[in-house]
Amino acid sequence: MTRIATALGRQLAKPSGLGGRVVADAMRLVNRRPTRLAIAALDPRPGDAVLDLGCGAGDAIPALQGVVGAGCVTGLDHSDAMIAIASRRCPDAQFCVGRFDALPFADHRFDRILATNVAYFWHDPRAVLAELRRVTRPHGRVVLYVTEAAALARIGLDRSGTHRLFTATTFGQMLGPAARISVVDAGFGVRGLIGTIDG
């Protein structure tokens, strides 16, 4: 079980090859409701510049584009394979491969930042959060979604060595006192956590 969980965890962390494509298809189904909930919390507006951090295969991009209209939606991921899929699926969006702790964007570039199911993989959360603050405009908003620890532990990801697991308390501690933490029904009998940080 640990070997399977480790293999799954590695593909979730940085999808590649055939396994990455299979994982992307599965995650598209599982993450449909969490993505909708996170976008609702993000509350993007027409004309906003939005970053989808850890965009994966671009599942959130069409919904974001539908709201911001003439605004700009940018997807960033550290997986070349996922950016290739996202670019084909959403040719009107901007995409780039990059590190979460060294974002390739100017200061105060974005009004809204969405980060779903990526905080598990942050080796240095302080550095990533500092980068998010740097590239968010004054009065902007950052929304992060993670699946609660208990659900991920049921599939062995607590033993995979790839995922940092969160309870509402530990998620709030990582994000800091400015964050609001909500517990949500993510579907399939799973609870998720949404952290909202307003600038």
CSV table of C-alpha atoms in Angstrom, one decimal:
chain,number,residue,atom,x,y,z
A,1,MET,CA,0.0,0.0,0.0
A,2,THR,CA,2.8,2.4,0.9
A,3,ARG,CA,4.5,1.9,-2.6
A,4,ILE,CA,1.2,2.6,-4.3
A,5,ALA,CA,0.5,5.7,-2.2
A,6,THR,CA,4.0,6.9,-2.9
A,7,ALA,CA,3.6,6.5,-6.6
A,8,LEU,CA,0.2,8.2,-6.5
A,9,GLY,CA,1.6,11.0,-4.3
A,10,ARG,CA,4.5,11.6,-6.8
A,11,GLN,CA,2.1,11.9,-9.7
A,12,LEU,CA,-0.2,14.2,-7.8
A,13,ALA,CA,2.8,16.4,-6.8
A,14,LYS,CA,4.3,16.6,-10.3
A,15,PRO,CA,2.4,14.7,-13.0
A,16,SER,CA,4.3,13.2,-15.9
A,17,GLY,CA,3.9,10.7,-18.7
A,18,LEU,CA,1.0,8.4,-19.0
A,19,GLY,CA,0.5,8.2,-15.3
A,20,GLY,CA,0.2,11.9,-15.1
A,21,ARG,CA,-2.5,12.0,-17.8
A,22,VAL,CA,-4.5,9.3,-16.0
A,23,VAL,CA,-4.1,11.2,-12.7
A,24,ALA,CA,-5.2,14.5,-14.4
A,25,ASP,CA,-8.4,12.8,-15.7
A,26,ALA,CA,-9.2,11.4,-12.3
A,27,MET,CA,-8.6,14.7,-10.6
A,28,ARG,CA,-10.8,16.5,-13.1
A,29,LEU,CA,-13.8,14.5,-11.7
A,30,VAL,CA,-12.8,14.6,-8.1
A,31,ASN,CA,-12.0,18.3,-8.0
A,32,ARG,CA,-15.0,19.6,-9.9
A,33,ARG,CA,-16.9,20.6,-6.8
A,34,PRO,CA,-13.9,21.9,-4.8
A,35,THR,CA,-12.9,24.0,-7.7
A,36,ARG,CA,-16.4,25.6,-7.9
A,37,LEU,CA,-16.4,26.3,-4.2
A,38,ALA,CA,-12.9,27.8,-4.3
A,39,ILE,CA,-13.8,30.1,-7.3
A,40,ALA,CA,-16.9,31.2,-5.5
A,41,ALA,CA,-14.8,32.1,-2.5
A,42,LEU,CA,-12.3,33.9,-4.8
A,43,ASP,CA,-15.2,36.1,-6.1
A,44,PRO,CA,-13.4,37.2,-9.3
A,45,ARG,CA,-14.8,40.3,-11.0
A,46,PRO,CA,-15.0,41.4,-14.7
A,47,GLY,CA,-11.6,42.9,-15.7
A,48,ASP,CA,-9.6,41.2,-13.0
A,49,ALA,CA,-6.1,39.7,-13.5
A,50,VAL,CA,-6.3,36.2,-12.0
A,51,LEU,CA,-3.5,33.7,-11.4
A,52,ASP,CA,-4.4,30.0,-11.1
A,53,LEU,CA,-1.4,28.8,-9.1
A,54,GLY,CA,-0.8,25.1,-9.7
A,55,CYS,CA,-3.3,25.1,-12.5
A,56,GLY,CA,-2.7,21.5,-13.5
A,57,ALA,CA,-4.6,20.6,-16.7
A,58,GLY,CA,-6.4,24.0,-16.6
A,59,ASP,CA,-9.7,22.8,-15.2
A,60,ALA,CA,-10.5,26.1,-13.5
A,61,ILE,CA,-9.4,28.3,-16.3
A,62,PRO,CA,-12.7,28.4,-18.4
A,63,ALA,CA,-14.8,29.3,-15.4
A,64,LEU,CA,-12.4,32.1,-14.4
A,65,GLN,CA,-12.3,33.4,-18.0
A,66,GLY,CA,-16.1,33.4,-18.1
A,67,VAL,CA,-16.2,35.8,-15.2
A,68,VAL,CA,-13.3,38.1,-15.8
A,69,GLY,CA,-14.2,38.7,-19.5
A,70,ALA,CA,-11.7,41.2,-20.8
A,71,GLY,CA,-9.4,40.6,-17.8
A,72,CYS,CA,-6.5,38.2,-17.9
A,73,VAL,CA,-6.3,34.6,-16.6
A,74,THR,CA,-2.8,33.1,-16.2
A,75,GLY,CA,-2.0,29.5,-15.2
A,76,LEU,CA,1.2,28.5,-13.6
A,77,ASP,CA,2.3,25.0,-12.8
A,78,HIS,CA,5.7,23.3,-12.1
A,79,SER,CA,4.7,20.3,-14.4
A,80,ASP,CA,5.6,20.7,-18.0
A,81,ALA,CA,3.1,17.9,-18.8
A,82,MET,CA,0.2,19.7,-17.2
A,83,ILE,CA,1.0,23.0,-18.8
A,84,ALA,CA,1.1,21.3,-22.2
A,85,ILE,CA,-2.4,19.9,-21.6
A,86,ALA,CA,-3.8,23.1,-20.2
A,87,SER,CA,-2.4,25.1,-23.2
A,88,ARG,CA,-4.2,22.8,-25.6
A,89,ARG,CA,-7.4,22.9,-23.7
A,90,CYS,CA,-7.5,26.7,-23.1
A,91,PRO,CA,-5.6,28.4,-25.9
A,92,ASP,CA,-6.9,31.9,-25.0
A,93,ALA,CA,-5.3,31.8,-21.5
A,94,GLN,CA,-1.6,32.5,-20.6
A,95,PHE,CA,0.4,29.7,-19.1
A,96,CYS,CA,3.9,29.2,-17.8
A,97,VAL,CA,6.0,26.7,-16.0
A,98,GLY,CA,7.5,28.0,-12.8
A,99,ARG,CA,8.3,27.6,-9.1
A,100,PHE,CA,5.8,28.6,-6.5
A,101,ASP,CA,8.4,30.1,-4.3
A,102,ALA,CA,9.9,32.3,-7.1
A,103,LEU,CA,7.0,33.5,-9.2
A,104,PRO,CA,8.0,34.9,-12.6
A,105,PHE,CA,5.7,38.0,-12.2
A,106,ALA,CA,6.1,41.6,-11.4
A,107,ASP,CA,4.9,42.9,-8.0
A,108,HIS,CA,1.2,43.6,-7.6
A,109,ARG,CA,0.4,41.8,-10.9
A,110,PHE,CA,-2.9,40.0,-9.9
A,111,ASP,CA,-6.2,41.0,-8.3
A,112,ARG,CA,-7.1,37.4,-7.4
A,113,ILE,CA,-5.0,34.2,-6.9
A,114,LEU,CA,-6.5,30.7,-6.8
A,115,ALA,CA,-4.5,27.8,-5.4
A,116,THR,CA,-6.3,24.5,-5.3
A,117,ASN,CA,-4.7,21.3,-4.1
A,118,VAL,CA,-1.2,22.6,-4.2
A,119,ALA,CA,-0.3,23.6,-0.6
A,120,TYR,CA,0.5,19.9,0.2
A,121,PHE,CA,3.6,20.2,-1.9
A,122,TRP,CA,5.1,23.5,-0.6
A,123,HIS,CA,8.5,22.7,0.9
A,124,ASP,CA,8.8,26.3,2.2
A,125,PRO,CA,5.3,27.6,2.9
A,126,ARG,CA,6.6,31.0,4.2
A,127,ALA,CA,8.5,31.6,0.9
A,128,VAL,CA,5.4,30.7,-1.2
A,129,LEU,CA,3.1,32.9,0.9
A,130,ALA,CA,5.5,35.8,0.7
A,131,GLU,CA,5.5,35.4,-3.1
A,132,LEU,CA,1.7,35.4,-3.2
A,133,ARG,CA,1.6,38.6,-1.1
A,134,ARG,CA,4.2,40.2,-3.4
A,135,VAL,CA,2.3,39.6,-6.6
A,136,THR,CA,-1.2,40.4,-5.2
A,137,ARG,CA,-2.5,43.9,-5.7
A,138,PRO,CA,-3.6,45.9,-2.7
A,139,HIS,CA,-7.2,44.9,-1.7
A,140,GLY,CA,-6.7,41.7,-3.7
A,141,ARG,CA,-7.6,38.2,-2.6
A,142,VAL,CA,-5.9,34.8,-2.4
A,143,VAL,CA,-8.0,31.6,-2.0
A,144,LEU,CA,-6.5,28.2,-1.2
A,145,TYR,CA,-8.2,24.9,-1.1
A,146,VAL,CA,-6.9,21.6,0.4
A,147,THR,CA,-8.7,18.3,1.1
A,148,GLU,CA,-8.8,17.6,4.8
A,149,ALA,CA,-6.1,15.3,6.2
A,150,ALA,CA,-8.5,12.4,7.2
A,151,ALA,CA,-9.7,11.9,3.6
A,152,LEU,CA,-6.1,11.8,2.2
A,153,ALA,CA,-5.0,9.5,5.0
A,154,ARG,CA,-7.7,7.0,3.9
A,155,ILE,CA,-5.9,6.5,0.6
A,156,GLY,CA,-2.5,6.3,2.2
A,157,LEU,CA,-1.1,9.8,1.4
A,158,ASP,CA,-0.2,10.3,5.0
A,159,ARG,CA,2.5,7.7,4.4
A,160,SER,CA,3.5,8.7,0.9
A,161,GLY,CA,6.2,11.2,1.9
A,162,THR,CA,4.9,13.6,-0.8
A,163,HIS,CA,2.0,15.4,0.9
A,164,ARG,CA,1.8,17.8,3.9
A,165,LEU,CA,-1.7,17.0,5.4
A,166,PHE,CA,-3.9,19.6,7.0
A,167,THR,CA,-6.6,19.9,9.6
A,168,ALA,CA,-8.5,23.2,9.9
A,169,THR,CA,-6.1,24.2,12.7
A,170,THR,CA,-2.8,23.4,10.9
A,171,PHE,CA,-4.1,25.0,7.7
A,172,GLY,CA,-4.9,28.2,9.6
A,173,GLN,CA,-1.5,28.1,11.4
A,174,MET,CA,0.3,27.9,8.0
A,175,LEU,CA,-1.7,30.7,6.4
A,176,GLY,CA,-1.5,33.0,9.4
A,177,PRO,CA,-3.9,35.1,11.4
A,178,ALA,CA,-5.2,37.1,8.5
A,179,ALA,CA,-6.7,34.0,6.8
A,180,ARG,CA,-10.3,32.9,7.2
A,181,ILE,CA,-10.7,29.1,7.2
A,182,SER,CA,-13.9,27.4,6.1
A,183,VAL,CA,-14.8,23.7,6.2
A,184,VAL,CA,-16.7,22.7,3.1
A,185,ASP,CA,-18.4,19.6,1.6
A,186,ALA,CA,-16.1,18.6,-1.2
A,187,GLY,CA,-18.3,15.7,-2.4
A,188,PHE,CA,-17.8,12.0,-2.3
A,189,GLY,CA,-18.0,12.1,1.5
A,190,VAL,CA,-14.9,14.3,1.7
A,191,ARG,CA,-14.4,17.5,3.7
A,192,GLY,CA,-12.3,20.3,2.3
A,193,LEU,CA,-10.7,23.4,3.7
A,194,ILE,CA,-10.8,26.8,2.0
A,195,GLY,CA,-8.5,29.5,3.2
A,196,THR,CA,-9.2,33.1,2.2
A,197,ILE,CA,-6.7,35.9,2.6
A,198,ASP,CA,-7.7,39.5,1.8
A,199,GLY,CA,-5.1,42.2,1.0
